[in-house]
């Protein structure tokens, strides 16, 4: 069995699998606000090697050639669920820092593709993360009622605009522009639970390769089998490039955009680790984007998940720290240098019980806690759950507070916890016990 680690692929999460035709939690009649990232964002990939910016304090960002102001992205209206803390992440682009584990890993994957395919793959790492619902879901055939479209799972800027939840959002547009071999790296955003392997922003890389009939015909195979075989060979090579001579296995799975679909797992440090999702692209996607006589493969991988294993990084929040004791341990081109923990300050646990209502979700709770405690919250875990005779359900959550950088005082933690209690009560409309 694969062990669950750092943001498993969105569409293959067991829970989403089961709810392939899940629910859509909210629907809105309002429709307004422009879509920010037009094709201008896609074409502008110029500042690739520019030095990364300091944490953003400005209220206007420039992303992929598009100016984005905070007021456009974070608004106090019910069709918008993007908090301030997420806006500040939009310009960070960890994947474009050559000295950061995420950037180092991206570069290692790029160099595998450059060598194996003589630089045939076009690379994009500065496409705007604000995309339309069409790009994020419709273009890659995510069903109308798929759970991933819900406000509980995805950050909506307005009913037609989201923070991309996967780099697959760029497949269709790049295909239409004529690209046949490409890699897209970027920050992706998902509302989620809180623990050492989940963070609402993480990084993915998408790969895509288109074949012509002349590619597969000489082999005597049909296009789909040819592409599937090529895909597996390519990704097995990539896994060996990153992890050395590891044991691997392929698992059949489901994604809306590929058929057949697979996951690659490797046996590493005595566990099966899910490395990526992939498959042969649905013909419908190719057809809609001007590639009727072609076959293609695609894959998507989560960079944090792999970087945590390759660099021995125990907590996903560390990727965001600016503490020199972390940043100074990594350098350009050094894949797999083992991170040496510089401190382990003790966690402080606080429990909180309340009667939930019909619209309560754990993601909403986590959003409130992160909004107050930021990266000082390490985990939010349900430790008790019961329904009384009257049919009311009570949840007890244990919140672990811990800084990666310093000791927290009792006073500071108590203050955080009081604010959390207060906002949980008012924003989530639950009754504290
Ligand atoms: N978009 C998927 C996710 O976020 C990952 C993925 C799976 C991408 C299969 C692909 C693919 O291109 O073919 O979970």
mmCIF file of N, CA and C in Angstrom, residues 215-326:
data_model
loop_
_atom_site.group_PDB
_atom_site.id
_atom_site.type_symbol
_atom_site.label_atom_id
_atom_site.label_comp_id
_atom_site.label_asym_id
_atom_site.label_seq_id
_atom_site.Cartn_x
_atom_site.Cartn_y
_atom_site.Cartn_z
ATOM 1 N N UNK A 215 4.934 8.266 -35.512
ATOM 2 C CA UNK A 215 5.693 7.794 -34.354
ATOM 3 C C UNK A 215 5.318 6.359 -33.998
ATOM 4 N N UNK A 216 3.993 6.084 -33.997
ATOM 5 C CA UNK A 216 3.608 4.749 -33.508
ATOM 6 C C UNK A 216 3.399 3.715 -34.611
ATOM 7 N N UNK A 217 3.099 4.152 -35.832
ATOM 8 C CA UNK A 217 2.769 3.179 -36.876
ATOM 9 C C UNK A 217 3.864 2.134 -37.137
ATOM 10 N N UNK A 218 5.141 2.567 -37.229
ATOM 11 C CA UNK A 218 6.179 1.561 -37.511
ATOM 12 C C UNK A 218 6.246 0.461 -36.450
ATOM 13 N N UNK A 219 5.778 0.769 -35.244
ATOM 14 C CA UNK A 219 5.887 -0.222 -34.167
ATOM 15 C C UNK A 219 4.843 -1.329 -34.293
ATOM 16 N N UNK A 220 3.809 -1.094 -35.107
ATOM 17 C CA UNK A 220 2.733 -2.079 -35.215
ATOM 18 C C UNK A 220 1.759 -2.011 -34.049
ATOM 19 N N UNK A 221 2.013 -1.113 -33.106
ATOM 20 C CA UNK A 221 1.108 -0.972 -31.951
ATOM 21 C C UNK A 221 0.059 0.087 -32.264
ATOM 22 N N UNK A 222 -1.043 0.061 -31.499
ATOM 23 C CA UNK A 222 -1.975 1.179 -31.643
ATOM 24 C C UNK A 222 -1.410 2.368 -30.864
ATOM 25 N N UNK A 223 -1.903 3.557 -31.189
ATOM 26 C CA UNK A 223 -1.353 4.787 -30.607
ATOM 27 C C UNK A 223 -1.387 4.799 -29.093
ATOM 28 N N UNK A 224 -2.493 4.339 -28.531
ATOM 29 C CA UNK A 224 -2.642 4.388 -27.066
ATOM 30 C C UNK A 224 -1.618 3.485 -26.376
ATOM 31 N N UNK A 225 -1.466 2.258 -26.885
ATOM 32 C CA UNK A 225 -0.500 1.355 -26.242
ATOM 33 C C UNK A 225 0.919 1.888 -26.404
ATOM 34 N N UNK A 226 1.169 2.468 -27.569
ATOM 35 C CA UNK A 226 2.506 3.018 -27.817
ATOM 36 C C UNK A 226 2.808 4.147 -26.824
ATOM 37 N N UNK A 227 1.831 5.045 -26.673
ATOM 38 C CA UNK A 227 2.042 6.186 -25.764
ATOM 39 C C UNK A 227 2.196 5.698 -24.325
ATOM 40 N N UNK A 228 1.372 4.716 -23.936
ATOM 41 C CA UNK A 228 1.446 4.218 -22.550
ATOM 42 C C UNK A 228 2.821 3.602 -22.281
ATOM 43 N N UNK A 229 3.338 2.866 -23.260
ATOM 44 C CA UNK A 229 4.647 2.236 -23.068
ATOM 45 C C UNK A 229 5.751 3.292 -22.981
ATOM 46 N N UNK A 230 5.658 4.284 -23.862
ATOM 47 C CA UNK A 230 6.654 5.352 -23.864
ATOM 48 C C UNK A 230 6.632 6.142 -22.548
ATOM 49 N N UNK A 231 5.415 6.396 -22.092
ATOM 50 C CA UNK A 231 5.226 7.136 -20.832
ATOM 51 C C UNK A 231 5.893 6.400 -19.673
ATOM 52 N N UNK A 232 5.643 5.107 -19.599
ATOM 53 C CA UNK A 232 6.202 4.336 -18.479
ATOM 54 C C UNK A 232 7.720 4.303 -18.533
ATOM 55 N N UNK A 233 8.246 4.175 -19.739
ATOM 56 C CA UNK A 233 9.708 4.153 -19.881
ATOM 57 C C UNK A 233 10.300 5.495 -19.439
ATOM 58 N N UNK A 234 9.659 6.560 -19.885
ATOM 59 C CA UNK A 234 10.140 7.905 -19.550
ATOM 60 C C UNK A 234 10.141 8.124 -18.032
ATOM 61 N N UNK A 235 9.044 7.736 -17.380
ATOM 62 C CA UNK A 235 8.915 8.042 -15.954
ATOM 63 C C UNK A 235 9.733 7.092 -15.078
ATOM 64 N N UNK A 236 9.923 5.881 -15.542
ATOM 65 C CA UNK A 236 10.816 4.978 -14.795
ATOM 66 C C UNK A 236 12.242 5.544 -14.834
ATOM 67 N N UNK A 237 12.598 6.086 -15.980
ATOM 68 C CA UNK A 237 13.925 6.713 -16.108
ATOM 69 C C UNK A 237 14.046 7.916 -15.188
ATOM 70 N N UNK A 238 12.983 8.688 -15.105
ATOM 71 C CA UNK A 238 12.998 9.861 -14.229
ATOM 72 C C UNK A 238 13.147 9.432 -12.763
ATOM 73 N N UNK A 239 12.389 8.410 -12.361
ATOM 74 C CA UNK A 239 12.461 7.949 -10.968
ATOM 75 C C UNK A 239 13.876 7.457 -10.637
ATOM 76 N N UNK A 240 14.522 6.769 -11.594
ATOM 77 C CA UNK A 240 15.900 6.307 -11.342
ATOM 78 C C UNK A 240 16.863 7.485 -11.272
ATOM 79 N N UNK A 241 16.601 8.487 -12.101
ATOM 80 C CA UNK A 241 17.449 9.687 -12.092
ATOM 81 C C UNK A 241 17.383 10.370 -10.716
ATOM 82 N N UNK A 242 16.201 10.373 -10.107
ATOM 83 C CA UNK A 242 16.047 11.071 -8.833
ATOM 84 C C UNK A 242 16.397 10.199 -7.626
ATOM 85 N N UNK A 243 16.036 8.911 -7.699
ATOM 86 C CA UNK A 243 16.138 8.067 -6.507
ATOM 87 C C UNK A 243 17.174 6.956 -6.606
ATOM 88 N N UNK A 244 17.791 6.803 -7.762
ATOM 89 C CA UNK A 244 18.732 5.698 -7.926
ATOM 90 C C UNK A 244 17.988 4.425 -8.304
ATOM 91 N N UNK A 245 18.642 3.274 -8.095
ATOM 92 C CA UNK A 245 18.059 1.998 -8.536
ATOM 93 C C UNK A 245 16.998 1.515 -7.547
ATOM 94 N N UNK A 246 15.790 2.050 -7.662
ATOM 95 C CA UNK A 246 14.736 1.674 -6.714
ATOM 96 C C UNK A 246 13.768 0.674 -7.350
ATOM 97 N N UNK A 247 13.057 -0.048 -6.497
ATOM 98 C CA UNK A 247 11.981 -0.919 -6.972
ATOM 99 C C UNK A 247 10.772 -0.051 -7.297
ATOM 100 N N UNK A 248 10.070 -0.373 -8.396
ATOM 101 C CA UNK A 248 8.921 0.468 -8.784
ATOM 102 C C UNK A 248 7.724 -0.411 -9.085
ATOM 103 N N UNK A 249 6.542 0.185 -8.998
ATOM 104 C CA UNK A 249 5.348 -0.551 -9.459
ATOM 105 C C UNK A 249 4.320 0.443 -10.008
ATOM 106 N N UNK A 250 3.517 -0.055 -10.942
ATOM 107 C CA UNK A 250 2.481 0.768 -11.569
ATOM 108 C C UNK A 250 1.117 0.366 -11.022
ATOM 109 N N UNK A 251 0.311 1.346 -10.689
ATOM 110 C CA UNK A 251 -1.026 1.077 -10.158
ATOM 111 C C UNK A 251 -2.041 1.700 -11.125
ATOM 112 N N UNK A 252 -3.028 0.925 -11.515
ATOM 113 C CA UNK A 252 -4.097 1.507 -12.352
ATOM 114 C C UNK A 252 -4.942 2.431 -11.503
ATOM 115 N N UNK A 253 -5.353 3.543 -12.066
ATOM 116 C CA UNK A 253 -6.143 4.484 -11.283
ATOM 117 C C UNK A 253 -7.109 5.249 -12.186
ATOM 118 N N UNK A 254 -7.708 6.305 -11.640
ATOM 119 C CA UNK A 254 -8.640 7.111 -12.435
ATOM 120 C C UNK A 254 -8.249 8.585 -12.377
ATOM 121 N N UNK A 255 -8.191 9.221 -13.509
ATOM 122 C CA UNK A 255 -8.145 10.684 -13.610
ATOM 123 C C UNK A 255 -9.125 11.065 -14.714
ATOM 124 N N UNK A 256 -9.770 12.207 -14.578
ATOM 125 C CA UNK A 256 -10.747 12.575 -15.617
ATOM 126 C C UNK A 256 -10.090 12.849 -16.965
ATOM 127 N N UNK A 257 -8.806 13.203 -16.943
ATOM 128 C CA UNK A 257 -8.158 13.670 -18.176
ATOM 129 C C UNK A 257 -7.352 12.620 -18.910
ATOM 130 N N UNK A 258 -7.211 11.427 -18.320
ATOM 131 C CA UNK A 258 -6.415 10.386 -18.989
ATOM 132 C C UNK A 258 -7.146 9.047 -18.983
ATOM 133 N N UNK A 259 -6.831 8.245 -19.977
ATOM 134 C CA UNK A 259 -7.398 6.903 -20.032
ATOM 135 C C UNK A 259 -6.557 6.064 -21.012
ATOM 136 N N UNK A 260 -5.859 5.038 -20.527
ATOM 137 C CA UNK A 260 -5.764 4.598 -19.141
ATOM 138 C C UNK A 260 -4.970 5.575 -18.272
ATOM 139 N N UNK A 261 -5.147 5.420 -16.956
ATOM 140 C CA UNK A 261 -4.444 6.272 -15.981
ATOM 141 C C UNK A 261 -3.651 5.387 -15.019
ATOM 142 N N UNK A 262 -2.521 5.899 -14.611
ATOM 143 C CA UNK A 262 -1.643 5.116 -13.721
ATOM 144 C C UNK A 262 -1.049 5.997 -12.629
ATOM 145 N N UNK A 263 -0.606 5.323 -11.571
ATOM 146 C CA UNK A 263 0.256 5.971 -10.585
ATOM 147 C C UNK A 263 1.547 5.186 -10.508
ATOM 148 N N UNK A 264 2.634 5.899 -10.338
ATOM 149 C CA UNK A 264 3.923 5.223 -10.162
ATOM 150 C C UNK A 264 4.283 5.256 -8.686
ATOM 151 N N UNK A 265 4.640 4.121 -8.164
ATOM 152 C CA UNK A 265 5.116 4.055 -6.780
ATOM 153 C C UNK A 265 6.535 3.502 -6.766
ATOM 154 N N UNK A 266 7.320 4.002 -5.825
ATOM 155 C CA UNK A 266 8.671 3.456 -5.671
ATOM 156 C C UNK A 266 8.830 2.953 -4.236
ATOM 157 N N UNK A 267 9.671 1.949 -4.069
ATOM 158 C CA UNK A 267 9.929 1.429 -2.724
ATOM 159 C C UNK A 267 11.148 2.155 -2.191
ATOM 160 N N UNK A 268 10.933 3.025 -1.240
ATOM 161 C CA UNK A 268 12.015 3.896 -0.781
ATOM 162 C C UNK A 268 11.932 4.015 0.734
ATOM 163 N N UNK A 269 13.053 3.823 1.399
ATOM 164 C CA UNK A 269 13.111 3.862 2.858
ATOM 165 C C UNK A 269 12.016 2.982 3.472
ATOM 166 N N UNK A 270 11.920 1.798 2.927
ATOM 167 C CA UNK A 270 11.028 0.762 3.451
ATOM 168 C C UNK A 270 9.540 1.061 3.350
ATOM 169 N N UNK A 271 9.194 1.933 2.436
ATOM 170 C CA UNK A 271 7.768 2.206 2.220
ATOM 171 C C UNK A 271 7.497 2.382 0.745
ATOM 172 N N UNK A 272 6.254 2.069 0.341
ATOM 173 C CA UNK A 272 5.849 2.392 -1.026
ATOM 174 C C UNK A 272 5.421 3.853 -1.055
ATOM 175 N N UNK A 273 6.050 4.614 -1.925
ATOM 176 C CA UNK A 273 5.774 6.053 -2.016
ATOM 177 C C UNK A 273 5.165 6.361 -3.374
ATOM 178 N N UNK A 274 4.020 7.017 -3.351
ATOM 179 C CA UNK A 274 3.397 7.416 -4.603
ATOM 180 C C UNK A 274 4.170 8.604 -5.166
ATOM 181 N N UNK A 275 4.659 8.455 -6.373
ATOM 182 C CA UNK A 275 5.532 9.490 -6.932
ATOM 183 C C UNK A 275 4.757 10.442 -7.839
ATOM 184 N N UNK A 276 3.853 9.909 -8.617
ATOM 185 C CA UNK A 276 3.152 10.760 -9.585
ATOM 186 C C UNK A 276 1.918 10.077 -10.144
ATOM 187 N N UNK A 277 1.087 10.877 -10.824
ATOM 188 C CA UNK A 277 -0.059 10.371 -11.564
ATOM 189 C C UNK A 277 0.164 10.655 -13.041
ATOM 190 N N UNK A 278 -0.360 9.789 -13.883
ATOM 191 C CA UNK A 278 -0.113 9.982 -15.312
ATOM 192 C C UNK A 278 -1.089 9.158 -16.141
ATOM 193 N N UNK A 279 -0.976 9.263 -17.445
ATOM 194 C CA UNK A 279 -1.815 8.442 -18.303
ATOM 195 C C UNK A 279 -1.789 8.918 -19.739
ATOM 196 N N UNK A 280 -2.608 8.246 -20.537
ATOM 197 C CA UNK A 280 -2.734 8.618 -21.944
ATOM 198 C C UNK A 280 -3.893 9.617 -22.025
ATOM 199 N N UNK A 281 -3.607 10.760 -22.585
ATOM 200 C CA UNK A 281 -4.578 11.866 -22.594
ATOM 201 C C UNK A 281 -5.879 11.477 -23.293
ATOM 202 N N UNK A 282 -6.991 11.880 -22.706
ATOM 203 C CA UNK A 282 -8.297 11.638 -23.327
ATOM 204 C C UNK A 282 -8.319 12.284 -24.720
ATOM 205 N N UNK A 283 -8.812 11.536 -25.698
ATOM 206 C CA UNK A 283 -8.870 12.050 -27.073
ATOM 207 C C UNK A 283 -9.636 13.367 -27.157
ATOM 208 N N UNK A 284 -10.658 13.489 -26.322
ATOM 209 C CA UNK A 284 -11.497 14.689 -26.353
ATOM 210 C C UNK A 284 -10.658 15.962 -26.113
ATOM 211 N N UNK A 285 -9.670 15.866 -25.243
ATOM 212 C CA UNK A 285 -8.826 17.040 -24.955
ATOM 213 C C UNK A 285 -8.004 17.394 -26.194
ATOM 214 N N UNK A 286 -7.468 16.373 -26.843
ATOM 215 C CA UNK A 286 -6.668 16.623 -28.050
ATOM 216 C C UNK A 286 -7.556 17.193 -29.154
ATOM 217 N N UNK A 287 -8.722 16.595 -29.303
ATOM 218 C CA UNK A 287 -9.638 17.011 -30.371
ATOM 219 C C UNK A 287 -10.033 18.485 -30.211
ATOM 220 N N UNK A 288 -10.379 18.860 -28.985
ATOM 221 C CA UNK A 288 -10.816 20.240 -28.738
ATOM 222 C C UNK A 288 -9.710 21.257 -28.968
ATOM 223 N N UNK A 289 -8.467 20.776 -28.963
ATOM 224 C CA UNK A 289 -7.366 21.722 -29.049
ATOM 225 C C UNK A 289 -6.509 21.531 -30.294
ATOM 226 N N UNK A 290 -7.163 21.043 -31.331
ATOM 227 C CA UNK A 290 -6.527 21.020 -32.647
ATOM 228 C C UNK A 290 -5.573 19.869 -32.889
ATOM 229 N N UNK A 291 -5.752 18.755 -32.180
ATOM 230 C CA UNK A 291 -4.830 17.624 -32.366
ATOM 231 C C UNK A 291 -5.613 16.326 -32.609
ATOM 232 N N UNK A 292 -6.459 16.363 -33.619
ATOM 233 C CA UNK A 292 -7.383 15.245 -33.855
ATOM 234 C C UNK A 292 -6.681 13.928 -34.180
ATOM 235 N N UNK A 293 -5.598 13.998 -34.935
ATOM 236 C CA UNK A 293 -4.968 12.733 -35.356
ATOM 237 C C UNK A 293 -3.806 12.304 -34.473
ATOM 238 N N UNK A 294 -3.789 12.852 -33.296
ATOM 239 C CA UNK A 294 -2.636 12.569 -32.446
ATOM 240 C C UNK A 294 -3.015 11.747 -31.222
ATOM 241 N N UNK A 295 -1.974 11.301 -30.542
ATOM 242 C CA UNK A 295 -2.126 10.648 -29.240
ATOM 243 C C UNK A 295 -1.132 11.350 -28.325
ATOM 244 N N UNK A 296 -1.421 11.404 -27.028
ATOM 245 C CA UNK A 296 -0.485 12.095 -26.127
ATOM 246 C C UNK A 296 -0.443 11.404 -24.773
ATOM 247 N N UNK A 297 0.637 11.637 -24.057
ATOM 248 C CA UNK A 297 0.636 11.265 -22.637
ATOM 249 C C UNK A 297 0.837 12.499 -21.780
ATOM 250 N N UNK A 298 0.480 12.347 -20.503
ATOM 251 C CA UNK A 298 0.662 13.452 -19.553
ATOM 252 C C UNK A 298 0.988 12.878 -18.189
ATOM 253 N N UNK A 299 1.690 13.664 -17.389
ATOM 254 C CA UNK A 299 1.888 13.263 -15.988
ATOM 255 C C UNK A 299 1.868 14.500 -15.106
ATOM 256 N N UNK A 300 1.639 14.296 -13.807
ATOM 257 C CA UNK A 300 1.696 15.392 -12.846
ATOM 258 C C UNK A 300 2.338 14.890 -11.574
ATOM 259 N N UNK A 301 3.311 15.630 -11.072
ATOM 260 C CA UNK A 301 3.929 15.197 -9.818
ATOM 261 C C UNK A 301 4.017 16.340 -8.823
ATOM 262 N N UNK A 302 3.952 15.984 -7.549
ATOM 263 C CA UNK A 302 4.016 16.970 -6.468
ATOM 264 C C UNK A 302 5.459 17.121 -6.009
ATOM 265 N N UNK A 303 5.978 18.331 -6.094
ATOM 266 C CA UNK A 303 7.406 18.513 -5.792
ATOM 267 C C UNK A 303 7.711 18.400 -4.288
ATOM 268 N N UNK A 304 6.835 18.926 -3.427
ATOM 269 C CA UNK A 304 7.101 18.837 -1.979
ATOM 270 C C UNK A 304 7.221 17.386 -1.527
ATOM 271 N N UNK A 305 6.287 16.603 -1.998
ATOM 272 C CA UNK A 305 6.265 15.193 -1.590
ATOM 273 C C UNK A 305 7.613 14.520 -1.881
ATOM 274 N N UNK A 306 8.136 14.786 -3.069
ATOM 275 C CA UNK A 306 9.413 14.163 -3.440
ATOM 276 C C UNK A 306 10.577 14.825 -2.714
ATOM 277 N N UNK A 307 10.508 16.160 -2.587
ATOM 278 C CA UNK A 307 11.615 16.867 -1.929
ATOM 279 C C UNK A 307 11.718 16.472 -0.450
ATOM 280 N N UNK A 308 10.579 16.240 0.193
ATOM 281 C CA UNK A 308 10.624 15.853 1.612
ATOM 282 C C UNK A 308 11.382 14.534 1.786
ATOM 283 N N UNK A 309 11.192 13.636 0.838
ATOM 284 C CA UNK A 309 11.867 12.348 0.918
ATOM 285 C C UNK A 309 13.333 12.484 0.521
ATOM 286 N N UNK A 310 13.580 13.194 -0.592
ATOM 287 C CA UNK A 310 14.951 13.280 -1.105
ATOM 288 C C UNK A 310 15.878 14.062 -0.178
ATOM 289 N N UNK A 311 15.350 15.111 0.467
ATOM 290 C CA UNK A 311 16.191 15.951 1.326
ATOM 291 C C UNK A 311 15.965 15.670 2.818
ATOM 292 N N UNK A 312 15.110 14.686 3.134
ATOM 293 C CA UNK A 312 14.812 14.392 4.548
ATOM 294 C C UNK A 312 14.210 15.584 5.278
ATOM 295 N N UNK A 313 13.264 16.242 4.673
ATOM 296 C CA UNK A 313 12.648 17.412 5.305
ATOM 297 C C UNK A 313 11.375 16.941 6.022
ATOM 298 N N UNK A 314 11.334 17.077 7.366
ATOM 299 C CA UNK A 314 10.260 16.413 8.110
ATOM 300 C C UNK A 314 8.920 17.147 8.124
ATOM 301 N N UNK A 315 8.917 18.438 7.843
ATOM 302 C CA UNK A 315 7.671 19.193 7.954
ATOM 303 C C UNK A 315 7.526 20.125 6.761
ATOM 304 N N UNK A 316 6.376 20.079 6.125
ATOM 305 C CA UNK A 316 6.166 20.822 4.879
ATOM 306 C C UNK A 316 6.257 22.340 5.088
ATOM 307 N N UNK A 317 6.038 22.805 6.334
ATOM 308 C CA UNK A 317 6.131 24.260 6.585
ATOM 309 C C UNK A 317 7.552 24.772 6.401
ATOM 310 N N UNK A 318 8.533 23.854 6.566
ATOM 311 C CA UNK A 318 9.928 24.298 6.462
ATOM 312 C C UNK A 318 10.241 24.906 5.091
ATOM 313 N N UNK A 319 9.552 24.447 4.046
ATOM 314 C CA UNK A 319 9.829 25.001 2.716
ATOM 315 C C UNK A 319 9.606 26.512 2.678
ATOM 316 N N UNK A 320 8.775 27.002 3.597
ATOM 317 C CA UNK A 320 8.393 28.422 3.563
ATOM 318 C C UNK A 320 9.202 29.272 4.524
ATOM 319 N N UNK A 321 10.059 28.631 5.329
ATOM 320 C CA UNK A 321 10.782 29.428 6.307
ATOM 321 C C UNK A 321 11.902 30.220 5.635
ATOM 322 N N UNK A 322 12.178 31.399 6.198
ATOM 323 C CA UNK A 322 13.299 32.186 5.684
ATOM 324 C C UNK A 322 14.478 32.086 6.660
ATOM 325 N N UNK A 323 14.332 31.225 7.664
ATOM 326 C CA UNK A 323 15.387 31.028 8.646
ATOM 327 C C UNK A 323 16.641 30.504 7.937
ATOM 328 N N UNK A 324 17.735 31.212 8.158
ATOM 329 C CA UNK A 324 18.991 30.841 7.484
ATOM 330 C C UNK A 324 19.474 29.448 7.835
ATOM 331 N N UNK A 325 19.102 28.998 9.009
ATOM 332 C CA UNK A 325 19.541 27.661 9.412
ATOM 333 C C UNK A 325 18.918 26.603 8.488
ATOM 334 N N UNK A 326 17.821 26.961 7.833
ATOM 335 C CA UNK A 326 17.242 26.080 6.809
ATOM 336 C C UNK A 326 17.823 26.416 5.439
#
